[in-house]
mmCIF file of C-alpha atoms and ligand atoms in Angstrom:
data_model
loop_
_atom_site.group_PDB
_atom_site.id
_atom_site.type_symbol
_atom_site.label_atom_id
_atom_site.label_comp_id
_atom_site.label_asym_id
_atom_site.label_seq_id
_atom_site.Cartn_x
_atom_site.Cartn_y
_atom_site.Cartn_z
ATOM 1 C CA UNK A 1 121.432 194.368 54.893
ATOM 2 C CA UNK A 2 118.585 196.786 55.020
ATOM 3 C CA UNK A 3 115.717 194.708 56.713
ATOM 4 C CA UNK A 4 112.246 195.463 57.022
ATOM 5 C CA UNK A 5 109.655 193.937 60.194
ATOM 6 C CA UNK A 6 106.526 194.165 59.117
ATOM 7 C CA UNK A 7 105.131 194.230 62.604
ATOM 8 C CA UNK A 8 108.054 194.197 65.146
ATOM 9 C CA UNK A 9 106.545 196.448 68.563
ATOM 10 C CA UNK A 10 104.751 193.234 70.195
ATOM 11 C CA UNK A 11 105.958 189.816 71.133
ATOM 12 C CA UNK A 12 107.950 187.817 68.377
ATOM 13 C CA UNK A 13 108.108 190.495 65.816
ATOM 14 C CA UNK A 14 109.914 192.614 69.175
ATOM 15 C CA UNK A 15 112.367 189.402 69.080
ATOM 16 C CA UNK A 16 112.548 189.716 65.622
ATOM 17 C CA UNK A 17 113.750 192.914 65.616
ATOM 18 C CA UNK A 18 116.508 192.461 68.151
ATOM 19 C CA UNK A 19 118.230 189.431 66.665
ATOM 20 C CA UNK A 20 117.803 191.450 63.073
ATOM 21 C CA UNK A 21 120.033 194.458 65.020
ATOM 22 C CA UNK A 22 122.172 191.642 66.881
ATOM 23 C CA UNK A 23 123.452 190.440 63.497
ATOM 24 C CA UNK A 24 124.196 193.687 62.376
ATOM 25 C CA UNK A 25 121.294 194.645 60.223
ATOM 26 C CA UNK A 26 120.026 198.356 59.119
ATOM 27 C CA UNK A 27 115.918 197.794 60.468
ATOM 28 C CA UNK A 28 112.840 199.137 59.794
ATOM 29 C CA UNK A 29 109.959 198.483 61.464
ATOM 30 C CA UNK A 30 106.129 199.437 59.869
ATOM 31 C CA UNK A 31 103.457 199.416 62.132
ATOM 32 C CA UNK A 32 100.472 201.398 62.845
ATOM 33 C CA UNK A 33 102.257 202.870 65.674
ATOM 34 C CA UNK A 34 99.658 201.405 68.070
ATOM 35 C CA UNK A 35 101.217 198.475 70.452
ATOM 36 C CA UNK A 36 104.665 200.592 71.232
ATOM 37 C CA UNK A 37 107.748 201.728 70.047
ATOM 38 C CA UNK A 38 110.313 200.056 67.991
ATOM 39 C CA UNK A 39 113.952 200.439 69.720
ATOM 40 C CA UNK A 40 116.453 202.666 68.954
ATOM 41 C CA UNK A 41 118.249 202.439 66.001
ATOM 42 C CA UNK A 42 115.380 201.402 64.317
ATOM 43 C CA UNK A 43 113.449 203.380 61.535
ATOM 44 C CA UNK A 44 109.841 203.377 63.149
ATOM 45 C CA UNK A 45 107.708 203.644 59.601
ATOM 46 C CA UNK A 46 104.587 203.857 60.259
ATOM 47 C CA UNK A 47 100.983 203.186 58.321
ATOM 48 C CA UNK A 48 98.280 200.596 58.123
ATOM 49 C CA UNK A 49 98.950 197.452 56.440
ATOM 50 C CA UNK A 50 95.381 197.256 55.183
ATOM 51 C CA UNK A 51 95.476 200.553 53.323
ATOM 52 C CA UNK A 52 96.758 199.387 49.808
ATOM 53 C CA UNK A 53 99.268 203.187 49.478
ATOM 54 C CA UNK A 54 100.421 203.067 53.607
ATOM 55 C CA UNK A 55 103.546 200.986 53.002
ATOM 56 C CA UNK A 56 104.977 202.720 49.541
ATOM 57 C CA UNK A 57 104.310 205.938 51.297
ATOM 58 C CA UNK A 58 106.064 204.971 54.690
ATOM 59 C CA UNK A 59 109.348 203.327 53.112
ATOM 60 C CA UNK A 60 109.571 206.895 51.238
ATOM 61 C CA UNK A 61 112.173 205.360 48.807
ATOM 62 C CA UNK A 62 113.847 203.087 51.840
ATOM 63 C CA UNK A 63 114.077 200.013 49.666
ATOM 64 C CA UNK A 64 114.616 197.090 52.117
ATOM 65 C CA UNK A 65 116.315 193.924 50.641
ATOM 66 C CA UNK A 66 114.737 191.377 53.486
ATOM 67 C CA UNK A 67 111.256 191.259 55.010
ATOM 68 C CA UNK A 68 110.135 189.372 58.190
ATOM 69 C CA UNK A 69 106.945 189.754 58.324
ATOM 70 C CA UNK A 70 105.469 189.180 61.685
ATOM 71 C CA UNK A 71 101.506 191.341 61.215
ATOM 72 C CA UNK A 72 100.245 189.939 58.559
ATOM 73 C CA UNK A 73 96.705 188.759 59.764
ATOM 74 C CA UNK A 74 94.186 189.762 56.396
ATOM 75 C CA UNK A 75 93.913 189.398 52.853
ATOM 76 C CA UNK A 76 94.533 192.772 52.035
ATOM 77 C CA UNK A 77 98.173 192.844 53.947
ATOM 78 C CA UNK A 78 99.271 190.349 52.237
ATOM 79 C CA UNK A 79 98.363 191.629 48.870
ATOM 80 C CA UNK A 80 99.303 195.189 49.488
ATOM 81 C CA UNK A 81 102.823 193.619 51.209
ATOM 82 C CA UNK A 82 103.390 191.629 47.268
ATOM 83 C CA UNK A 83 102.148 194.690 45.453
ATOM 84 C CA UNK A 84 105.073 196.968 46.893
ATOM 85 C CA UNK A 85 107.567 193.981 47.947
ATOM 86 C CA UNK A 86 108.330 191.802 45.161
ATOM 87 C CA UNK A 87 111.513 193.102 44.773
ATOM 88 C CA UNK A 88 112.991 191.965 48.030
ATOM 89 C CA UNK A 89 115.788 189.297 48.014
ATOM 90 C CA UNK A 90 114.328 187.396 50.687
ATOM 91 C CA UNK A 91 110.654 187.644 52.639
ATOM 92 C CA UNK A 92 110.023 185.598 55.421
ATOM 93 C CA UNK A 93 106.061 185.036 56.317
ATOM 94 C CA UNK A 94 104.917 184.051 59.779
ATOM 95 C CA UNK A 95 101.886 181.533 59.490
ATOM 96 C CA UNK A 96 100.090 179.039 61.479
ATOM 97 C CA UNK A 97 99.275 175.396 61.716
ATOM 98 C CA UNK A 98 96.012 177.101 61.128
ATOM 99 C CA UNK A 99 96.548 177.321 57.586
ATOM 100 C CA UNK A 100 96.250 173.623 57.236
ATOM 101 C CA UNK A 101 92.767 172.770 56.627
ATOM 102 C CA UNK A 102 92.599 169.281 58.885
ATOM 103 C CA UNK A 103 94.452 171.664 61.934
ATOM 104 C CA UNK A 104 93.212 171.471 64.374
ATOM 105 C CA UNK A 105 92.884 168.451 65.381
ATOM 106 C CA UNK A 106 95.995 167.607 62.449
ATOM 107 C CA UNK A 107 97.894 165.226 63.006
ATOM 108 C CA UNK A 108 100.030 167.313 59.997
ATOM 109 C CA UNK A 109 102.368 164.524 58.497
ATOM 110 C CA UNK A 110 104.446 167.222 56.748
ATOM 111 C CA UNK A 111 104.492 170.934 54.880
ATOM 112 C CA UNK A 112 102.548 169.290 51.821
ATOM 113 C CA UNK A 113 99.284 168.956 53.606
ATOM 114 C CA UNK A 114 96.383 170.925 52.260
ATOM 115 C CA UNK A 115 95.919 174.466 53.007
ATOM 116 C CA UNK A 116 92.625 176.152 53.014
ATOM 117 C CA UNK A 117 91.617 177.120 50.127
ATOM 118 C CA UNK A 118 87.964 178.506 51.173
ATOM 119 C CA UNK A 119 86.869 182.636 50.932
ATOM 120 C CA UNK A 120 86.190 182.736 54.598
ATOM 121 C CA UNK A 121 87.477 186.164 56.280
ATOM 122 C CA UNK A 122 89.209 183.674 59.116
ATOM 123 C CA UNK A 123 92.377 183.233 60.671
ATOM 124 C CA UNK A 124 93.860 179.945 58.824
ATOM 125 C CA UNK A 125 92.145 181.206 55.612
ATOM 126 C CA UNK A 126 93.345 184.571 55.482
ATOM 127 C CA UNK A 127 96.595 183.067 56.401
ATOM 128 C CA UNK A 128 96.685 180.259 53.484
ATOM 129 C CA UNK A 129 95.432 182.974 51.226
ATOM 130 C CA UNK A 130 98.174 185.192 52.605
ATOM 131 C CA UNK A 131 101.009 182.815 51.936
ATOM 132 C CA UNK A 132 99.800 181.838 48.352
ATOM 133 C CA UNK A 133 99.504 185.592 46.941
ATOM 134 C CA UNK A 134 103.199 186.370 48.019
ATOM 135 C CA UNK A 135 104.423 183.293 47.250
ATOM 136 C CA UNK A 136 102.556 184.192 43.343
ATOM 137 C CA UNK A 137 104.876 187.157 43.790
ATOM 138 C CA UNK A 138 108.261 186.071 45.438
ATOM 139 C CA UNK A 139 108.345 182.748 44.419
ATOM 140 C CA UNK A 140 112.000 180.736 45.571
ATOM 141 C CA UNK A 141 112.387 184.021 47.642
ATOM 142 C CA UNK A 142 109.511 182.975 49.807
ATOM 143 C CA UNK A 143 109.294 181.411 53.113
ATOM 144 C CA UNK A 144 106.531 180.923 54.932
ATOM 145 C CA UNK A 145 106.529 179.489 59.037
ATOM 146 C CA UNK A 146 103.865 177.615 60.140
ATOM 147 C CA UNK A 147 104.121 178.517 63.580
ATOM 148 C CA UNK A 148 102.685 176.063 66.116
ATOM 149 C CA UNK A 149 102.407 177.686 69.739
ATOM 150 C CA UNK A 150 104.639 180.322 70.418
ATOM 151 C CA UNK A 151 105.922 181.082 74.228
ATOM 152 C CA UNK A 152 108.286 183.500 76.052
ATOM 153 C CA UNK A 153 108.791 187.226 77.009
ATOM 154 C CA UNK A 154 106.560 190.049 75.992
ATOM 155 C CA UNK A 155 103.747 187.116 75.461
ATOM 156 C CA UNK A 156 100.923 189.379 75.310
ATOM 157 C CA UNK A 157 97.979 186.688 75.152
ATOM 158 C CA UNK A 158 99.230 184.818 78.587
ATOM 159 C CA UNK A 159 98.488 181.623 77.763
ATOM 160 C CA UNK A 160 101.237 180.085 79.644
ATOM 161 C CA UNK A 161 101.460 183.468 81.757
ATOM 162 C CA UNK A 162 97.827 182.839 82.899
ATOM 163 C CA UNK A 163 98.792 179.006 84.780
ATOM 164 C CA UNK A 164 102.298 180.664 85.890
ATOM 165 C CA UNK A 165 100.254 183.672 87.700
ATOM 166 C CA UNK A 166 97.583 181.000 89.242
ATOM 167 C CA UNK A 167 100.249 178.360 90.012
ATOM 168 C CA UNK A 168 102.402 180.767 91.511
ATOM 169 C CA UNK A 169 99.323 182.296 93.837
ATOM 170 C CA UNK A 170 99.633 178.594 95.142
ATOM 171 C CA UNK A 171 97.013 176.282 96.891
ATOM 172 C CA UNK A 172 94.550 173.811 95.309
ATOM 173 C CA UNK A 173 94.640 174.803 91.802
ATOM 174 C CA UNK A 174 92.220 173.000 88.971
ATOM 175 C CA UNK A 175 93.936 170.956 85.988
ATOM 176 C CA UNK A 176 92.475 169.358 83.492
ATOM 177 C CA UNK A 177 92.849 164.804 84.486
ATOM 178 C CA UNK A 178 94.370 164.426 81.142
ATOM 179 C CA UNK A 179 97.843 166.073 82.366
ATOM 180 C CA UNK A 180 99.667 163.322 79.951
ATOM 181 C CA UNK A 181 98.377 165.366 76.818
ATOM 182 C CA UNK A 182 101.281 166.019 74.426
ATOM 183 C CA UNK A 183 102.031 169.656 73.706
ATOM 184 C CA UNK A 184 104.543 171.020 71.968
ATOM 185 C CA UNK A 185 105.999 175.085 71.464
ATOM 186 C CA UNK A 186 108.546 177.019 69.998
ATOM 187 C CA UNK A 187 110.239 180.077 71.942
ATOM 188 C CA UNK A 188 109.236 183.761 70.204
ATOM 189 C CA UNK A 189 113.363 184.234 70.540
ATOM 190 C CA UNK A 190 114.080 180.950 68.689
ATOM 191 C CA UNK A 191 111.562 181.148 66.213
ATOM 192 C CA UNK A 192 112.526 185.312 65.865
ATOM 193 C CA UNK A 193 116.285 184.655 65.528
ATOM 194 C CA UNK A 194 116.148 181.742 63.123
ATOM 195 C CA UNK A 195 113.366 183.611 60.860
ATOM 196 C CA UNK A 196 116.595 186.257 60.724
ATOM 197 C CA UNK A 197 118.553 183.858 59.432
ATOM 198 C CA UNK A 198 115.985 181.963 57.461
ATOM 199 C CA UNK A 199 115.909 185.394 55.106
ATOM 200 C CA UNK A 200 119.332 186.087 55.331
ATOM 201 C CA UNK A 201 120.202 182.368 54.051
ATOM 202 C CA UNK A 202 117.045 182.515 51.480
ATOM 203 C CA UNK A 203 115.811 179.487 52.735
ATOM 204 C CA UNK A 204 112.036 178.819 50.797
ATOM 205 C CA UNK A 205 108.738 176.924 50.894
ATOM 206 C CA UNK A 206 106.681 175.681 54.124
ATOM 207 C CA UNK A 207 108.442 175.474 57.530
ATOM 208 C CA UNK A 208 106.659 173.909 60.428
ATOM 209 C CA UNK A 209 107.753 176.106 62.873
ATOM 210 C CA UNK A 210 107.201 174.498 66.388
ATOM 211 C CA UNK A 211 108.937 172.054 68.760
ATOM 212 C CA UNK A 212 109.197 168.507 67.837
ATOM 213 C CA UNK A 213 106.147 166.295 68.928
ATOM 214 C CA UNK A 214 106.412 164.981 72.229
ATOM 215 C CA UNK A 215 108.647 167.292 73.601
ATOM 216 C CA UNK A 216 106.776 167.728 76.888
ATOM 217 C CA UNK A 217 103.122 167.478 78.217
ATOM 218 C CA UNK A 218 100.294 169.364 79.522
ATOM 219 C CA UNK A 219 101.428 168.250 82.972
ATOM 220 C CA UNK A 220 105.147 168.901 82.627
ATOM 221 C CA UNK A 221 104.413 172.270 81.449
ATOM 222 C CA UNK A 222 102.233 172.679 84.721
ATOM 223 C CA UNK A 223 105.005 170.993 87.013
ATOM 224 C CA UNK A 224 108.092 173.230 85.698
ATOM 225 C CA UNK A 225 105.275 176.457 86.071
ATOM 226 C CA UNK A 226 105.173 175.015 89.752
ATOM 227 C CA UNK A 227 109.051 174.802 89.804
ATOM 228 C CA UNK A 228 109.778 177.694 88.930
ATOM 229 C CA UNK A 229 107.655 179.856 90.516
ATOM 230 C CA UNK A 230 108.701 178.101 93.682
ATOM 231 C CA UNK A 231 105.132 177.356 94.768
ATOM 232 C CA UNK A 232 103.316 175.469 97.300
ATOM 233 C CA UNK A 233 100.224 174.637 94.755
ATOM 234 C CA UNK A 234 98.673 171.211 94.770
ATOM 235 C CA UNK A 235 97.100 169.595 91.737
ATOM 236 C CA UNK A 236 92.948 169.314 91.717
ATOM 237 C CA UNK A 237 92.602 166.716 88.549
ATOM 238 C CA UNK A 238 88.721 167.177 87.347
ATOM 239 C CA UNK A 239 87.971 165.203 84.360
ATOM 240 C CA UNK A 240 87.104 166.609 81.096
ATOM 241 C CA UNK A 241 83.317 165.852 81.049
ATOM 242 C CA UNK A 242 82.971 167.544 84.548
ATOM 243 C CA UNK A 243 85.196 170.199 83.217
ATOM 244 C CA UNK A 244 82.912 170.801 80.246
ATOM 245 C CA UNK A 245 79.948 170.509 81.555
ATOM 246 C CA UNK A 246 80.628 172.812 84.477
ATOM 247 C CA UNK A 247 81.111 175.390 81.464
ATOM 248 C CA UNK A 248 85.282 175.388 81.124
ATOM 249 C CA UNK A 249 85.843 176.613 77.830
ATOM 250 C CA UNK A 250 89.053 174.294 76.490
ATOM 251 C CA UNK A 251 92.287 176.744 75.410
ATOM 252 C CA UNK A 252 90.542 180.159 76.747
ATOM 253 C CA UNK A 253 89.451 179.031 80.142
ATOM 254 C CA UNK A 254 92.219 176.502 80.951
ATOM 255 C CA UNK A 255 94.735 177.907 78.571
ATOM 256 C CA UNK A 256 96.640 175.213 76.660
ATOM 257 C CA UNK A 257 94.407 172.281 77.518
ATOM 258 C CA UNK A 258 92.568 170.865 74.686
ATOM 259 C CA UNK A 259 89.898 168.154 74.582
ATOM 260 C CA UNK A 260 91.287 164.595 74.552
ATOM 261 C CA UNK A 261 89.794 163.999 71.242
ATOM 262 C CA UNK A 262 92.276 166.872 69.765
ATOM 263 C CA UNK A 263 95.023 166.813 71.582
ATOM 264 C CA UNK A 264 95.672 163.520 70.849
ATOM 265 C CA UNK A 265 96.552 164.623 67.245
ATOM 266 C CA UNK A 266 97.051 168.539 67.238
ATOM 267 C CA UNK A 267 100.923 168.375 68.455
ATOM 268 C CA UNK A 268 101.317 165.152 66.388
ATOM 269 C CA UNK A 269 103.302 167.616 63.739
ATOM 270 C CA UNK A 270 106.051 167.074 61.432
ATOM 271 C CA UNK A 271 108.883 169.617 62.078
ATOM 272 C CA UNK A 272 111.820 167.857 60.393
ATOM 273 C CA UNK A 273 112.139 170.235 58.056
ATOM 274 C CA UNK A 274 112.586 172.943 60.305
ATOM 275 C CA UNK A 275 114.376 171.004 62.192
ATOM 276 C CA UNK A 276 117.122 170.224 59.051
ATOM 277 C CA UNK A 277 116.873 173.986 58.324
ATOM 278 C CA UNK A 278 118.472 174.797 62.020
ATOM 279 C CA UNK A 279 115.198 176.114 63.800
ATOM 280 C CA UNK A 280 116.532 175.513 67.378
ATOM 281 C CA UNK A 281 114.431 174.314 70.347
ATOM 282 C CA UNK A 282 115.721 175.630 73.916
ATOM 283 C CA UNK A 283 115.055 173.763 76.892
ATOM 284 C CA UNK A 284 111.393 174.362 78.121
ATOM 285 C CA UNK A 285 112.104 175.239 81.230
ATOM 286 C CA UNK A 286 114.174 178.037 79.812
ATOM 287 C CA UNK A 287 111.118 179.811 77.937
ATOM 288 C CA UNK A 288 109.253 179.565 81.463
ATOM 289 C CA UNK A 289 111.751 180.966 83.547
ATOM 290 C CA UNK A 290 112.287 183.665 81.127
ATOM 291 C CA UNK A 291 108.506 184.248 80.786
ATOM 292 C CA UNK A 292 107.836 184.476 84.274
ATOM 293 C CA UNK A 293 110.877 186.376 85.239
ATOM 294 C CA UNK A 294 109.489 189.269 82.766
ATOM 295 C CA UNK A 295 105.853 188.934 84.088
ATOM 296 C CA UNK A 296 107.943 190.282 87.440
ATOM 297 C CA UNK A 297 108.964 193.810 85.498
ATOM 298 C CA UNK A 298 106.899 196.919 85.930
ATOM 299 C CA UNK A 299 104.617 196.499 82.968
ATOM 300 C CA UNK A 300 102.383 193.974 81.440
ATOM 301 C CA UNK A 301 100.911 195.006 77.476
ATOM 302 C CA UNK A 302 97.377 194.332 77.430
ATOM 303 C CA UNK A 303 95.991 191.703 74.570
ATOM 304 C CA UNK A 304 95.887 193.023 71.703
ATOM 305 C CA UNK A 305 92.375 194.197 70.729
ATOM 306 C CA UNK A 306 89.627 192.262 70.138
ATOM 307 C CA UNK A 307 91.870 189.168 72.134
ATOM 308 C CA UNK A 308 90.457 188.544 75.659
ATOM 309 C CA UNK A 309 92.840 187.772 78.580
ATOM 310 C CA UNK A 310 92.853 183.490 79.164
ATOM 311 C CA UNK A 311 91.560 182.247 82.559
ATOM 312 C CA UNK A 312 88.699 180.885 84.509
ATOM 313 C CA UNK A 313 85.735 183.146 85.104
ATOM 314 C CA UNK A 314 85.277 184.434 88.907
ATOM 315 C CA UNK A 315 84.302 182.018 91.146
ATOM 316 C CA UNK A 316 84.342 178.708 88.232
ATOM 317 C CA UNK A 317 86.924 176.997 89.693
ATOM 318 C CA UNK A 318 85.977 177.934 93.310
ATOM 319 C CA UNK A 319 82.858 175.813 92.905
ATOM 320 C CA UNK A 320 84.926 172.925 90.688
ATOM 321 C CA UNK A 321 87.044 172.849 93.870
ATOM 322 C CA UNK A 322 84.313 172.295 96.259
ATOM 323 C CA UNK A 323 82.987 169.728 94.298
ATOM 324 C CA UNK A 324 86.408 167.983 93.689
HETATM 325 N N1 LIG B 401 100.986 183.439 69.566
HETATM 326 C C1 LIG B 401 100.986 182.249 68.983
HETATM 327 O O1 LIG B 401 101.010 181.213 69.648
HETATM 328 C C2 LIG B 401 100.958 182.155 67.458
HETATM 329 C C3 LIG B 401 100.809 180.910 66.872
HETATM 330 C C4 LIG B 401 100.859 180.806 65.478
HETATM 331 C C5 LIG B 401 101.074 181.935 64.708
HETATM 332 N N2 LIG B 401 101.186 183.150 65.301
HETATM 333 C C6 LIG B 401 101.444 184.306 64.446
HETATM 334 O O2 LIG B 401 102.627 184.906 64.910
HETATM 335 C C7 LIG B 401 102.615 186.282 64.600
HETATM 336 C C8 LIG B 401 103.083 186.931 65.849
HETATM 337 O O3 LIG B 401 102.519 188.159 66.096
HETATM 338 P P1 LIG B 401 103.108 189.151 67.197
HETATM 339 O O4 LIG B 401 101.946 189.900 67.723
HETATM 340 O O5 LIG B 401 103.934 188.429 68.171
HETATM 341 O O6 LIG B 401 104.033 190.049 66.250
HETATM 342 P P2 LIG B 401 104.606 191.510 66.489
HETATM 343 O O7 LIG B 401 105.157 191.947 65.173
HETATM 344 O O8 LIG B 401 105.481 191.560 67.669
HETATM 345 O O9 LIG B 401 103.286 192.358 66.830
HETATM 346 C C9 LIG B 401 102.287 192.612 65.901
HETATM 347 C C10 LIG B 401 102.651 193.906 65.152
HETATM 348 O O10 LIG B 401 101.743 194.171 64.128
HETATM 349 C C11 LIG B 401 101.484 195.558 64.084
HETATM 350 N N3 LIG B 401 100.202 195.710 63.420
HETATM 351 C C12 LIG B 401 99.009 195.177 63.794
HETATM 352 N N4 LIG B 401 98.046 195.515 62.918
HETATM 353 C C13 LIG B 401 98.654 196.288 61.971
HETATM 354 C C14 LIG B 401 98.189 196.941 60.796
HETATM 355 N N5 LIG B 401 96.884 196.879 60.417
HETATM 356 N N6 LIG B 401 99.065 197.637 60.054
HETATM 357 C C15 LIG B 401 100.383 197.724 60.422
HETATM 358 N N7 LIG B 401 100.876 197.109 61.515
HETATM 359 C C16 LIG B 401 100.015 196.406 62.271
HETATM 360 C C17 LIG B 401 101.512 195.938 65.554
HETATM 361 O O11 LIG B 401 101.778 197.298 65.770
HETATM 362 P P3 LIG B 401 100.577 198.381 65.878
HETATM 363 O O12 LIG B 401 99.524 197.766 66.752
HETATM 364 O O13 LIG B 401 101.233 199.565 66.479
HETATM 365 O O14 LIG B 401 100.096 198.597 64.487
HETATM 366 C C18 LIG B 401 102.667 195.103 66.074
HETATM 367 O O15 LIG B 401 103.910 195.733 65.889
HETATM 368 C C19 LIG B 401 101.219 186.606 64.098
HETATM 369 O O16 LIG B 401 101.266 186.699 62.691
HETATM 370 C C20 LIG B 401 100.391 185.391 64.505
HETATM 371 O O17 LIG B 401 99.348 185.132 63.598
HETATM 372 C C21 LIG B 401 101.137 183.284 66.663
#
């Protein structure tokens, strides 16, 4: 079928893209042109999604039957996407937990939970407000994934690239005490080839979209970083009041670590549903491997803009390890 990425040149909307060609689908992608190119065989449209006559003017009579839409980030995508879109057999929105007003810290017992419903030009907002105008407009034809964290190749924020680089330097390295915090992910190629299918088989509603709760921890993300990178590093525990009060800025200094009081409850979510509807969950130390074995390749993307690179300032956890 003729299927259109809205996004596509980045991370999962890349993924996206190659499962949509894998399963024998014309593609388009529409993008400002911006983070790369779209492979070949794909129609590279291009246009900005917050310029209400980009997209008519791109597809240039192209009338796509599917939509993935990976970009959408603002109000006005979304509403210029359901302005020129409604059409479409089947339109698959990517999301966040952030759309749920109590996430963080959650615990999200299911897709019914509140979404915000607030002005605010933020993420989860714009993304709640995002999934209710096309859903006004699609209706049954709309699905919408939550995602929860997503891993794996062509990862341009480094979250989990960030520990895999510092584990694999080796040595003493800092972690947070509380390595038994739950996390939980979804891989950009599991997530990307089931949203494929998810339009193809006009699945609708709210999807959670990340692995199931308690599928691994803080620490046994760190020790299968450690594992696979083959290194020598040891573990320097500091505990979370030290950590904070030294200045370590939970998720963007020590990437992935939350504060005990949140991650308690912020991987405590309900993916049945996606699990019923076939989202598959590879084996963790699969996304790793694959992760680090790109970082090895000839070119890392920088973040995109505005998005800072994760890590610990110079010198911050030199003077955590003396004191530890
Ligand atoms: N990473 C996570 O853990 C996480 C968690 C929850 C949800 N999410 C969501 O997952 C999605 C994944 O994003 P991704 O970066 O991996 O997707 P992607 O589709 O691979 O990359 C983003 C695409 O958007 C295009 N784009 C950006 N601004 C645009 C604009 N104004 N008009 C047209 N195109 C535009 C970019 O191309 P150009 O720059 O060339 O325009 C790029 O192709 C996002 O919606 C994010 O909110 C991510």
């Amino acid at each position: 079928m003729r299927l259109l990425v809205l996004g596509g040149t980045r991370f999962l909307g890349r993924h996206v893209v190659s499962a949509a060609l894998e399963r024998g689908h014309e593609v388009a992608t529409f993008t400002r042109g911006v983070s790369g190119e779209s492979p070949a065989g794909v129609r590279a449209l291009h246009g900005d999604r917050d310029d209400p006559a980009a997209l008519l003017a791109a597809l240039d009579g192209w009338a796509p039957e599917l939509v993935v839409d990976t970009s959408g980030q603002t109000r006005a995508a979304a509403e210029n996407a359901a302005a020129v879109l409604a059409d479409v057999a089947g339109y698959a929105f990517v999301s966040s937990l952030n759309a749920y007003r109590n996430w963080p810290p959650g615990p999200i017992a299911g897709e019914d939970e509140p979404t915000w419903d607030t002005p605010d030009d933020d993420y989860g907002p714009n993304k709640a407000h995002s999934e209710r105008v096309l859903g006004a407009a699609l209706g049954e034809r709309f699905l919408t994934a939550r995602a929860g964290l997503i891993v794996g190749p062509y990862d341009p924020l480094y979250r989990l690239g960030w520990w895999l680089d510092r584990i694999a330097a080796g040595g003493r390295v800092v972690v947070p005490s509380g390595l038994d915090q739950p996390i939980s992910l979804v891989d950009a190629r599991d997530l990307a080839g089931w949203l494929v299918e998810a339009v193809e088989r006009g699945f609708s509603g709210a999807v959670n979209a990340n692995g199931t709760a308690g599928m691994t921890t803080l620490g046994g993300l760190l020790e299968t970083c450690r594992e696979v990178t083959g290194s020598d590093a040891t573990w320097v525990p500091v505990p979370e009041a030290d950590l904070v009060a030294a200045g370590v800025q939970p998720w963007a200094h020590l990437p992935l670590w939350l504060p005990a009081d949140v991650a308690g409850t912020a991987w405590d979510v309900d993916t049945t549903r996606g699990r019923e509807l076939g989202l598959p969950s590879r084996p963790v130390r699969e996304s790793v491997a694959d992760t680090w074995a790109w970082m090895q390749g000839s070119e890392r993307p920088a973040p995109p803009a505005g998005r800072e690179l994760p890590g610990l300032p110079s010198g911050l956890e030199e003077r955590l390890l003396a004191t530890h």
